[in-house]
């Protein structure tokens, strides 16, 4: 009997590890997609963009697997701490899935930009994208290490990304006003920039779920001010 | 003993009903917020906009409650069908929470628009918003009735919303090209329109989760083409 019990316990742990591992893999894929999308934008490479768009399905499929694994884990009769793991896993997987969507959307918009002459204003977007990718990488490391303090630091750094986004937003509006031919491409850049800012929000959500997984609801993080400062720009 | 068992079973059902009821309430609040935001945009009423922004916290608080209730339900030792209810509830609550965010963001952007002379191009946005609210109302009704076919119809109608969004996107680009003074306000309208299109996507997600709750993974819905046609607009 003790043997059987050990067996059950071990394989429960194994399933939990499998879950965490799947999420790690999802996260690594989403970051790779994001970085590929940023690269593709610079190189104006439609074939690579198409691959990024197609790859997004793999991330979606992984999220589906995570949900299945969560179901299996919960069926085993979870205890309170396990539920925290499960709830955090579901939410983190969903945030990663969205990051993958934004990377694919960036690749799509790059292809549209490639139908017109190159726009010279992509440097700021590239920098913003790199910052977003960095935030994602850091928060996924914090999840791997279950390091709530590192997660908290990622969350704090989101302000930097918001500031860069707001500056880029203003800059793009200026280009649009200078020359009406800039309006269509810069509108795509605006949406791409917004996507990068949203990726930062998802990194923040993941950080909050790491904190919740480690500390539970008893020690909630202090509330943060809402982001999206571009909505406060009345005139550029 | 049978009495006690009855008691446990009944109160489990009660908790499940409480969960569904909370989600209904969340949904009704999000739709009310969305409709208020559309109204506020037309009336240029800053005070009402501030109330909408403040109200968003109540929706966030309800989502937190739903998560808590899900934890409690799962702790009771769920069976496979219950897990489907629980998983669907978590996802639907998260989609509703995002709809609330979009309503609040619309109110914020309305306040910014109110710092400048009225823009005459808000009719299309209003129509798009009404369609998004209608989709949400229908899908919440489908959730209340657990009507997978009604949910499926909501999902099909999302194409209409996408088409309207794409048409509005083109229209707004034209206004921006006509007069550079339109650029800043129309950029806000573009983001507001995108928010409405996203609300349609969340209604679709909810529809898919109703389908999953009713039919499980054995009868998945056929895959749908990805939305966001505006990314395909190269020149307006």
Short mmCIF file of C-alpha atoms in Angstrom, two decimals:
data_model
loop_
_atom_site.label_atom_id
_atom_site.label_comp_id
_atom_site.label_asym_id
_atom_site.label_seq_id
_atom_site.Cartn_x
_atom_site.Cartn_y
_atom_site.Cartn_z
CA UNK A 1 0.00 0.00 0.00
CA UNK A 2 2.66 2.61 0.82
CA UNK A 3 4.22 1.79 -2.54
CA UNK A 4 1.01 2.45 -4.36
CA UNK A 5 0.56 5.71 -2.50
CA UNK A 6 4.10 6.78 -3.39
CA UNK A 7 3.36 5.94 -6.97
CA UNK A 8 0.26 8.11 -7.05
CA UNK A 9 2.02 10.98 -5.36
CA UNK A 10 4.98 10.83 -7.69
CA UNK A 11 2.89 10.75 -10.81
CA UNK A 12 0.80 13.66 -9.54
CA UNK A 13 4.02 15.62 -9.15
CA UNK A 14 5.06 14.52 -12.58
CA UNK A 15 1.85 15.81 -14.08
CA UNK A 16 2.33 19.08 -12.30
CA UNK A 17 5.85 19.32 -13.65
CA UNK A 18 4.57 18.47 -17.10
CA UNK A 19 2.12 21.36 -16.79
CA UNK A 20 4.82 23.81 -15.76
CA UNK A 21 7.06 22.51 -18.52
CA UNK A 22 4.34 22.97 -21.15
CA UNK A 23 3.83 26.54 -20.04
CA UNK A 24 7.58 27.16 -20.23
CA UNK A 25 7.54 25.81 -23.77
CA UNK A 26 4.54 27.94 -24.72
CA UNK A 27 6.28 30.99 -23.30
CA UNK A 28 9.53 30.31 -25.11
CA UNK A 29 7.61 29.88 -28.36
CA UNK A 30 5.71 33.14 -27.89
CA UNK A 31 8.91 35.07 -27.20
CA UNK A 32 10.60 33.46 -30.22
CA UNK A 33 7.59 34.42 -32.35
CA UNK A 34 7.72 37.98 -31.06
CA UNK A 35 11.42 38.31 -31.80
CA UNK A 36 10.97 36.77 -35.24
CA UNK A 37 8.14 39.24 -35.93
CA UNK A 38 10.36 42.17 -34.97
CA UNK A 39 13.12 40.85 -37.19
CA UNK A 40 10.75 40.25 -40.10
CA UNK A 41 9.50 43.81 -39.87
CA UNK A 42 13.04 45.13 -40.28
CA UNK A 43 13.95 42.76 -43.10
CA UNK A 44 10.60 43.10 -44.92
CA UNK A 45 10.55 39.32 -45.38
CA UNK A 46 7.07 38.09 -46.37
CA UNK A 47 7.96 34.39 -46.32
CA UNK A 48 9.23 34.59 -42.77
CA UNK A 49 6.10 36.57 -41.83
CA UNK A 50 3.91 33.79 -43.22
CA UNK A 51 5.79 31.23 -41.15
CA UNK A 52 5.21 33.27 -38.00
CA UNK A 53 1.50 33.50 -38.73
CA UNK A 54 1.33 29.72 -39.31
CA UNK A 55 3.34 28.95 -36.16
CA UNK A 56 0.77 30.67 -33.98
CA UNK A 57 -1.38 27.56 -34.22
CA UNK A 58 1.22 25.57 -32.30
CA UNK A 59 0.91 27.98 -29.36
CA UNK A 60 -2.88 27.73 -29.48
CA UNK A 61 -2.60 23.93 -29.49
CA UNK A 62 -0.32 24.05 -26.45
CA UNK A 63 -2.81 26.20 -24.57
CA UNK A 64 -5.42 23.57 -25.32
CA UNK A 65 -3.08 20.89 -23.93
CA UNK A 66 -2.52 22.93 -20.79
CA UNK A 67 -6.29 23.15 -20.23
CA UNK A 68 -6.55 19.39 -20.65
CA UNK A 69 -3.74 18.78 -18.19
CA UNK A 70 -5.33 21.14 -15.72
CA UNK A 71 -8.55 19.15 -15.98
CA UNK A 72 -6.68 15.92 -15.33
CA UNK A 73 -4.85 17.39 -12.36
CA UNK A 74 -8.03 18.81 -10.85
CA UNK A 75 -9.78 15.44 -11.30
CA UNK A 76 -7.25 13.92 -8.95
CA UNK A 77 -8.80 15.84 -6.08
CA UNK A 78 -6.79 18.97 -5.57
CA UNK A 79 -5.91 20.64 -2.33
CA UNK A 80 -5.90 24.38 -1.83
CA UNK A 81 -2.27 24.93 -2.79
CA UNK A 82 -2.65 22.79 -5.92
CA UNK A 83 -5.64 24.84 -6.96
CA UNK A 84 -3.44 27.90 -6.82
CA UNK A 85 -0.98 26.20 -9.15
CA UNK A 86 -3.81 25.20 -11.47
CA UNK A 87 -5.51 28.57 -11.50
CA UNK A 88 -2.19 30.34 -12.07
CA UNK A 89 -1.31 27.89 -14.85
CA UNK A 90 -4.59 28.48 -16.70
CA UNK A 91 -4.23 32.24 -16.51
CA UNK A 92 -0.56 32.30 -17.46
CA UNK A 93 -1.20 30.02 -20.44
CA UNK A 94 -3.97 32.33 -21.58
CA UNK A 95 -1.69 35.38 -21.32
CA UNK A 96 1.04 33.63 -23.30
CA UNK A 97 -1.48 32.66 -25.96
CA UNK A 98 -2.37 36.35 -26.38
CA UNK A 99 1.30 37.30 -26.72
CA UNK A 100 1.51 34.77 -29.55
CA UNK A 101 -1.50 36.41 -31.19
CA UNK A 102 0.15 39.82 -31.02
CA UNK A 103 3.33 38.44 -32.60
CA UNK A 104 1.28 36.93 -35.43
CA UNK A 105 -0.63 40.20 -35.86
CA UNK A 106 2.67 42.07 -36.07
CA UNK A 107 3.80 39.71 -38.83
CA UNK A 108 0.50 40.29 -40.69
CA UNK A 109 0.83 44.04 -40.49
CA UNK A 110 4.47 43.79 -41.62
CA UNK A 111 3.30 42.06 -44.77
CA UNK A 112 0.88 44.91 -45.40
CA UNK A 113 3.63 47.47 -44.85
CA UNK A 114 5.75 45.57 -47.39
CA UNK A 115 3.22 46.32 -50.14
CA UNK A 116 4.28 49.99 -49.93
CA UNK A 117 7.67 51.75 -49.89
CA UNK A 118 9.60 51.32 -46.62
CA UNK A 119 8.56 53.63 -43.78
CA UNK A 120 11.53 55.15 -41.97
CA UNK A 121 9.87 55.26 -38.56
CA UNK A 122 10.20 51.68 -37.40
CA UNK A 123 13.19 52.16 -35.08
CA UNK A 124 11.08 53.21 -32.11
CA UNK A 125 8.73 50.30 -32.64
CA UNK A 126 11.64 47.91 -32.76
CA UNK A 127 12.99 49.23 -29.45
CA UNK A 128 9.54 48.95 -27.88
CA UNK A 129 9.22 45.38 -29.14
CA UNK A 130 12.61 44.42 -27.72
CA UNK A 131 11.58 45.81 -24.34
CA UNK A 132 8.33 43.81 -24.49
CA UNK A 133 10.26 40.63 -25.37
CA UNK A 134 12.67 41.30 -22.50
CA UNK A 135 9.75 41.66 -20.06
CA UNK A 136 8.31 38.37 -21.25
CA UNK A 137 11.65 36.59 -20.97
CA UNK A 138 12.17 37.88 -17.43
CA UNK A 139 8.70 36.96 -16.25
CA UNK A 140 8.97 33.45 -17.71
CA UNK A 141 12.26 33.03 -15.86
CA UNK A 142 10.52 34.17 -12.68
CA UNK A 143 7.83 31.55 -13.30
CA UNK A 144 10.44 28.85 -13.82
CA UNK A 145 12.21 29.81 -10.58
CA UNK A 146 8.92 30.59 -8.77
CA UNK A 147 10.59 33.85 -7.80
CA UNK A 148 7.83 36.23 -6.69
CA UNK A 149 10.26 39.10 -6.12
CA UNK A 150 11.65 38.85 -9.63
CA UNK A 151 8.05 38.80 -10.90
CA UNK A 152 7.32 41.92 -8.89
CA UNK A 153 10.30 43.67 -10.50
CA UNK A 154 8.97 42.83 -13.97
CA UNK A 155 5.66 44.34 -12.97
CA UNK A 156 7.38 47.54 -11.80
CA UNK A 157 9.27 47.86 -15.07
CA UNK A 158 6.04 47.93 -17.08
CA UNK A 159 5.91 51.70 -16.48
CA UNK A 160 9.03 52.09 -18.63
CA UNK A 161 7.34 50.29 -21.49
CA UNK A 162 4.25 52.47 -21.11
CA UNK A 163 6.36 55.62 -21.27
CA UNK A 164 8.16 54.45 -24.40
CA UNK A 165 4.83 53.53 -25.96
CA UNK A 166 3.34 56.96 -25.24
CA UNK A 167 6.42 58.69 -26.70
CA UNK A 168 6.23 56.54 -29.84
CA UNK A 169 2.50 57.21 -30.16
CA UNK A 170 3.14 60.98 -30.18
CA UNK A 171 6.01 60.60 -32.62
CA UNK A 172 3.89 58.61 -35.08
CA UNK A 173 1.09 61.17 -34.90
CA UNK A 174 3.61 63.85 -35.85
CA UNK A 175 4.72 61.91 -38.93
CA UNK A 176 1.10 61.51 -39.94
CA UNK A 177 0.54 65.25 -39.71
CA UNK A 178 3.69 66.06 -41.67
CA UNK A 179 2.69 64.03 -44.71
CA UNK A 180 -0.69 62.43 -45.46
CA UNK A 181 1.11 59.61 -47.27
CA UNK A 182 2.39 58.52 -43.86
CA UNK A 183 -1.13 58.10 -42.48
CA UNK A 184 -1.87 54.53 -43.59
CA UNK A 185 1.54 53.00 -42.76
CA UNK A 186 1.78 54.92 -39.48
CA UNK A 187 -1.69 53.71 -38.49
CA UNK A 188 -0.36 50.15 -38.79
CA UNK A 189 2.69 51.14 -36.74
CA UNK A 190 0.34 52.66 -34.11
CA UNK A 191 -1.53 49.37 -33.79
CA UNK A 192 1.71 47.42 -33.71
CA UNK A 193 2.98 49.71 -30.95
CA UNK A 194 -0.26 49.20 -29.05
CA UNK A 195 0.25 45.43 -29.38
CA UNK A 196 3.71 45.74 -27.82
CA UNK A 197 2.26 47.78 -24.97
CA UNK A 198 -0.38 45.06 -24.48
CA UNK A 199 2.34 42.41 -24.36
CA UNK A 200 3.78 44.38 -21.44
CA UNK A 201 0.36 44.18 -19.75
CA UNK A 202 0.32 40.41 -20.25
CA UNK A 203 3.82 40.14 -18.73
CA UNK A 204 2.40 42.10 -15.78
CA UNK A 205 -0.57 39.72 -15.51
CA UNK A 206 1.82 36.76 -15.51
CA UNK A 207 3.90 38.43 -12.80
CA UNK A 208 0.76 38.90 -10.69
CA UNK A 209 -0.16 35.24 -11.15
CA UNK A 210 3.33 34.13 -10.08
CA UNK A 211 2.92 36.27 -6.96
CA UNK A 212 -0.51 34.71 -6.33
CA UNK A 213 0.86 31.21 -6.86
CA UNK A 214 3.67 31.80 -4.38
CA UNK A 215 1.88 33.89 -1.74
CA UNK A 216 -1.83 33.19 -2.28
CA UNK A 217 -4.54 35.75 -1.76
CA UNK A 218 -3.40 36.53 1.77
CA UNK A 219 -0.57 38.78 0.59
CA UNK A 220 -1.92 40.56 -2.47
CA UNK A 221 0.32 42.89 -4.45
CA UNK A 222 -0.42 46.59 -4.03
CA UNK A 223 -2.76 47.90 -6.75
CA UNK A 224 -1.15 49.56 -9.72
CA UNK A 225 -2.28 52.57 -11.72
CA UNK A 226 -3.94 51.69 -15.00
CA UNK A 227 -1.78 51.89 -18.10
CA UNK A 228 -2.60 53.00 -21.63
CA UNK A 229 -1.46 56.61 -21.37
CA UNK A 230 -1.97 57.16 -25.09
CA UNK A 231 -5.68 57.60 -24.42
CA UNK A 232 -4.68 60.74 -22.50
CA UNK A 233 -3.02 62.36 -25.51
CA UNK A 234 -5.35 65.04 -26.77
CA UNK A 235 -3.12 66.82 -29.23
CA UNK A 236 0.31 65.71 -30.36
CA UNK B 1 -26.58 10.06 6.74
CA UNK B 2 -28.77 10.37 3.63
CA UNK B 3 -29.91 13.71 4.96
CA UNK B 4 -26.37 14.91 5.27
CA UNK B 5 -25.59 13.71 1.76
CA UNK B 6 -28.61 15.52 0.40
CA UNK B 7 -27.46 18.61 2.17
CA UNK B 8 -24.00 18.44 0.61
CA UNK B 9 -25.38 17.81 -2.86
CA UNK B 10 -27.86 20.64 -2.63
CA UNK B 11 -25.33 23.12 -1.42
CA UNK B 12 -22.92 22.08 -4.17
CA UNK B 13 -25.64 22.85 -6.70
CA UNK B 14 -26.30 26.09 -4.92
CA UNK B 15 -22.66 27.09 -5.20
CA UNK B 16 -22.70 26.24 -8.88
CA UNK B 17 -25.80 28.35 -9.35
CA UNK B 18 -24.18 31.15 -7.41
CA UNK B 19 -21.24 30.98 -9.82
CA UNK B 20 -23.47 31.14 -12.89
CA UNK B 21 -25.44 33.96 -11.28
CA UNK B 22 -22.27 35.95 -10.56
CA UNK B 23 -21.17 35.59 -14.16
CA UNK B 24 -24.60 36.74 -15.35
CA UNK B 25 -24.26 39.78 -13.12
CA UNK B 26 -20.75 40.50 -14.40
CA UNK B 27 -21.99 40.23 -17.95
CA UNK B 28 -24.96 42.51 -17.39
CA UNK B 29 -22.66 45.08 -15.79
CA UNK B 30 -20.19 44.94 -18.69
CA UNK B 31 -22.97 45.43 -21.24
CA UNK B 32 -24.43 48.31 -19.21
CA UNK B 33 -20.96 49.88 -19.03
CA UNK B 34 -20.52 49.50 -22.77
CA UNK B 35 -23.88 51.08 -23.53
CA UNK B 36 -23.21 53.89 -21.08
CA UNK B 37 -19.82 54.49 -22.75
CA UNK B 38 -21.47 54.73 -26.17
CA UNK B 39 -24.03 57.14 -24.79
CA UNK B 40 -21.40 59.25 -23.05
CA UNK B 41 -19.44 59.57 -26.28
CA UNK B 42 -22.49 61.02 -28.02
CA UNK B 43 -23.40 63.37 -25.18
CA UNK B 44 -19.80 64.44 -24.44
CA UNK B 45 -20.51 64.01 -20.73
CA UNK B 46 -17.28 63.92 -18.70
CA UNK B 47 -18.96 63.23 -15.37
CA UNK B 48 -20.73 60.18 -16.70
CA UNK B 49 -17.46 59.04 -18.29
CA UNK B 50 -15.73 59.25 -14.91
CA UNK B 51 -18.45 57.14 -13.35
CA UNK B 52 -17.97 54.47 -16.03
CA UNK B 53 -14.23 54.40 -15.40
CA UNK B 54 -14.81 54.07 -11.64
CA UNK B 55 -17.45 51.34 -12.10
CA UNK B 56 -14.97 49.10 -13.87
CA UNK B 57 -13.55 48.15 -10.48
CA UNK B 58 -16.81 46.44 -9.57
CA UNK B 59 -16.47 44.12 -12.57
CA UNK B 60 -12.87 43.35 -11.65
CA UNK B 61 -13.99 42.58 -8.09
CA UNK B 62 -16.66 40.22 -9.40
CA UNK B 63 -14.10 38.36 -11.50
CA UNK B 64 -12.05 37.91 -8.34
CA UNK B 65 -15.13 36.50 -6.58
CA UNK B 66 -15.75 34.10 -9.45
CA UNK B 67 -12.19 32.78 -9.15
CA UNK B 68 -12.70 32.29 -5.42
CA UNK B 69 -15.95 30.43 -5.98
CA UNK B 70 -14.31 28.25 -8.61
CA UNK B 71 -11.60 27.36 -6.08
CA UNK B 72 -14.25 26.45 -3.51
CA UNK B 73 -16.18 24.34 -6.03
CA UNK B 74 -13.07 22.51 -7.22
CA UNK B 75 -12.06 21.80 -3.61
CA UNK B 76 -15.23 19.81 -3.20
CA UNK B 77 -13.85 17.17 -5.53
CA UNK B 78 -15.12 17.85 -8.99
CA UNK B 79 -16.16 15.33 -11.59
CA UNK B 80 -15.44 15.70 -15.28
CA UNK B 81 -18.64 17.57 -16.14
CA UNK B 82 -18.19 19.94 -13.23
CA UNK B 83 -14.69 20.72 -14.40
CA UNK B 84 -16.14 21.76 -17.70
CA UNK B 85 -18.49 24.14 -15.89
CA UNK B 86 -15.61 25.46 -13.85
CA UNK B 87 -13.22 25.90 -16.76
CA UNK B 88 -15.92 27.57 -18.86
CA UNK B 89 -16.84 29.84 -15.94
CA UNK B 90 -13.25 31.00 -15.45
CA UNK B 91 -12.79 31.77 -19.13
CA UNK B 92 -16.13 33.48 -19.57
CA UNK B 93 -15.52 35.64 -16.51
CA UNK B 94 -12.16 36.64 -17.91
CA UNK B 95 -13.70 37.60 -21.27
CA UNK B 96 -16.38 39.68 -19.56
CA UNK B 97 -13.72 41.43 -17.51
CA UNK B 98 -11.97 42.48 -20.73
CA UNK B 99 -15.24 43.80 -22.17
CA UNK B 100 -15.51 45.96 -19.06
CA UNK B 101 -11.98 47.23 -19.66
CA UNK B 102 -12.85 48.20 -23.22
CA UNK B 103 -15.94 50.08 -22.06
CA UNK B 104 -13.83 52.00 -19.52
CA UNK B 105 -11.19 52.71 -22.17
CA UNK B 106 -13.91 54.05 -24.46
CA UNK B 107 -15.06 56.40 -21.69
CA UNK B 108 -11.45 57.56 -21.18
CA UNK B 109 -10.96 58.29 -24.85
CA UNK B 110 -14.32 60.11 -24.93
CA UNK B 111 -13.04 62.45 -22.25
CA UNK B 112 -9.98 63.16 -24.37
CA UNK B 113 -12.15 63.82 -27.43
CA UNK B 114 -14.16 66.25 -25.30
CA UNK B 115 -11.11 68.49 -24.86
CA UNK B 116 -11.36 69.36 -28.58
CA UNK B 117 -14.23 70.47 -30.85
CA UNK B 118 -16.74 67.70 -31.64
CA UNK B 119 -15.70 65.29 -34.40
CA UNK B 120 -18.52 64.58 -36.85
CA UNK B 121 -17.47 60.98 -37.56
CA UNK B 122 -18.80 59.18 -34.52
CA UNK B 123 -21.94 57.72 -36.12
CA UNK B 124 -20.20 54.66 -37.52
CA UNK B 125 -18.48 54.00 -34.22
CA UNK B 126 -21.79 54.23 -32.41
CA UNK B 127 -23.36 51.68 -34.79
CA UNK B 128 -20.37 49.36 -34.34
CA UNK B 129 -20.64 49.67 -30.57
CA UNK B 130 -24.35 48.86 -30.62
CA UNK B 131 -23.64 45.75 -32.64
CA UNK B 132 -20.93 44.71 -30.16
CA UNK B 133 -23.32 45.26 -27.23
CA UNK B 134 -25.99 43.22 -29.04
CA UNK B 135 -23.52 40.34 -29.53
CA UNK B 136 -22.66 40.41 -25.84
CA UNK B 137 -26.32 40.48 -24.81
CA UNK B 138 -27.13 37.52 -27.06
CA UNK B 139 -24.20 35.44 -25.90
CA UNK B 140 -24.98 36.10 -22.23
CA UNK B 141 -28.54 34.97 -22.87
CA UNK B 142 -27.16 31.81 -24.50
CA UNK B 143 -25.05 31.23 -21.39
CA UNK B 144 -28.06 31.70 -19.13
CA UNK B 145 -30.10 29.24 -21.20
CA UNK B 146 -27.09 26.95 -21.87
CA UNK B 147 -28.13 27.14 -25.51
CA UNK B 148 -25.16 26.01 -27.59
CA UNK B 149 -26.95 26.65 -30.88
CA UNK B 150 -27.74 30.23 -29.96
CA UNK B 151 -24.07 30.61 -28.95
CA UNK B 152 -23.02 29.26 -32.33
CA UNK B 153 -25.23 31.84 -34.06
CA UNK B 154 -23.55 34.66 -32.12
CA UNK B 155 -20.20 33.31 -33.26
CA UNK B 156 -21.35 33.31 -36.89
CA UNK B 157 -22.54 36.90 -36.65
CA UNK B 158 -19.07 38.11 -35.64
CA UNK B 159 -18.23 38.36 -39.36
CA UNK B 160 -20.78 41.18 -39.67
CA UNK B 161 -19.06 43.12 -36.92
CA UNK B 162 -15.68 42.57 -38.58
CA UNK B 163 -16.97 43.90 -41.88
CA UNK B 164 -18.42 46.99 -40.24
CA UNK B 165 -15.16 47.54 -38.40
CA UNK B 166 -13.11 47.30 -41.59
CA UNK B 167 -15.43 49.75 -43.37
CA UNK B 168 -15.18 52.20 -40.47
CA UNK B 169 -11.41 51.84 -40.38
CA UNK B 170 -11.18 52.84 -44.05
CA UNK B 171 -13.59 55.71 -43.54
CA UNK B 172 -11.59 57.11 -40.63
CA UNK B 173 -8.35 56.91 -42.63
CA UNK B 174 -10.02 58.97 -45.35
CA UNK B 175 -11.00 61.70 -42.87
CA UNK B 176 -7.44 61.78 -41.61
CA UNK B 177 -6.10 62.28 -45.12
CA UNK B 178 -8.62 65.01 -45.88
CA UNK B 179 -7.57 67.21 -43.00
CA UNK B 180 -4.55 66.81 -40.70
CA UNK B 181 -6.60 68.29 -37.86
CA UNK B 182 -8.66 65.10 -37.94
CA UNK B 183 -5.61 62.91 -37.32
CA UNK B 184 -5.50 63.00 -33.52
CA UNK B 185 -9.24 62.63 -32.88
CA UNK B 186 -9.62 59.99 -35.59
CA UNK B 187 -6.73 58.02 -34.10
CA UNK B 188 -8.74 57.79 -30.90
CA UNK B 189 -11.79 56.75 -32.91
CA UNK B 190 -9.67 54.07 -34.63
CA UNK B 191 -8.64 52.63 -31.28
CA UNK B 192 -12.21 52.82 -30.01
CA UNK B 193 -13.39 50.99 -33.13
CA UNK B 194 -10.71 48.36 -32.59
CA UNK B 195 -11.99 47.94 -29.01
CA UNK B 196 -15.50 47.28 -30.31
CA UNK B 197 -14.13 44.72 -32.75
CA UNK B 198 -12.28 43.08 -29.85
CA UNK B 199 -15.51 42.95 -27.83
CA UNK B 200 -16.93 40.94 -30.72
CA UNK B 201 -14.00 38.53 -30.39
CA UNK B 202 -14.70 38.15 -26.67
CA UNK B 203 -18.38 37.42 -27.42
CA UNK B 204 -17.09 34.75 -29.82
CA UNK B 205 -14.81 33.30 -27.11
CA UNK B 206 -17.75 33.17 -24.73
CA UNK B 207 -19.84 31.43 -27.40
CA UNK B 208 -17.09 28.83 -27.85
CA UNK B 209 -16.94 28.24 -24.10
CA UNK B 210 -20.71 27.76 -23.93
CA UNK B 211 -20.37 25.19 -26.71
CA UNK B 212 -17.54 23.48 -24.81
CA UNK B 213 -19.54 23.50 -21.58
CA UNK B 214 -22.54 21.90 -23.28
CA UNK B 215 -20.80 19.48 -25.65
CA UNK B 216 -17.31 19.00 -24.21
CA UNK B 217 -14.22 18.49 -26.32
CA UNK B 218 -15.77 15.56 -28.21
CA UNK B 219 -17.78 17.82 -30.50
CA UNK B 220 -15.58 20.82 -31.15
CA UNK B 221 -16.85 23.72 -33.23
CA UNK B 222 -15.41 23.98 -36.74
CA UNK B 223 -12.41 26.34 -36.86
CA UNK B 224 -13.10 29.89 -37.92
CA UNK B 225 -11.03 32.24 -40.03
CA UNK B 226 -9.08 34.78 -38.00
CA UNK B 227 -10.57 38.22 -37.80
CA UNK B 228 -8.92 41.63 -37.76
CA UNK B 229 -9.27 42.49 -41.43
CA UNK B 230 -8.03 46.03 -40.88
CA UNK B 231 -4.47 44.68 -40.85
CA UNK B 232 -5.04 43.79 -44.48
CA UNK B 233 -5.75 47.38 -45.51
CA UNK B 234 -2.71 48.68 -47.33
CA UNK B 235 -4.06 51.91 -48.74
CA UNK B 236 -7.40 53.50 -47.96
#
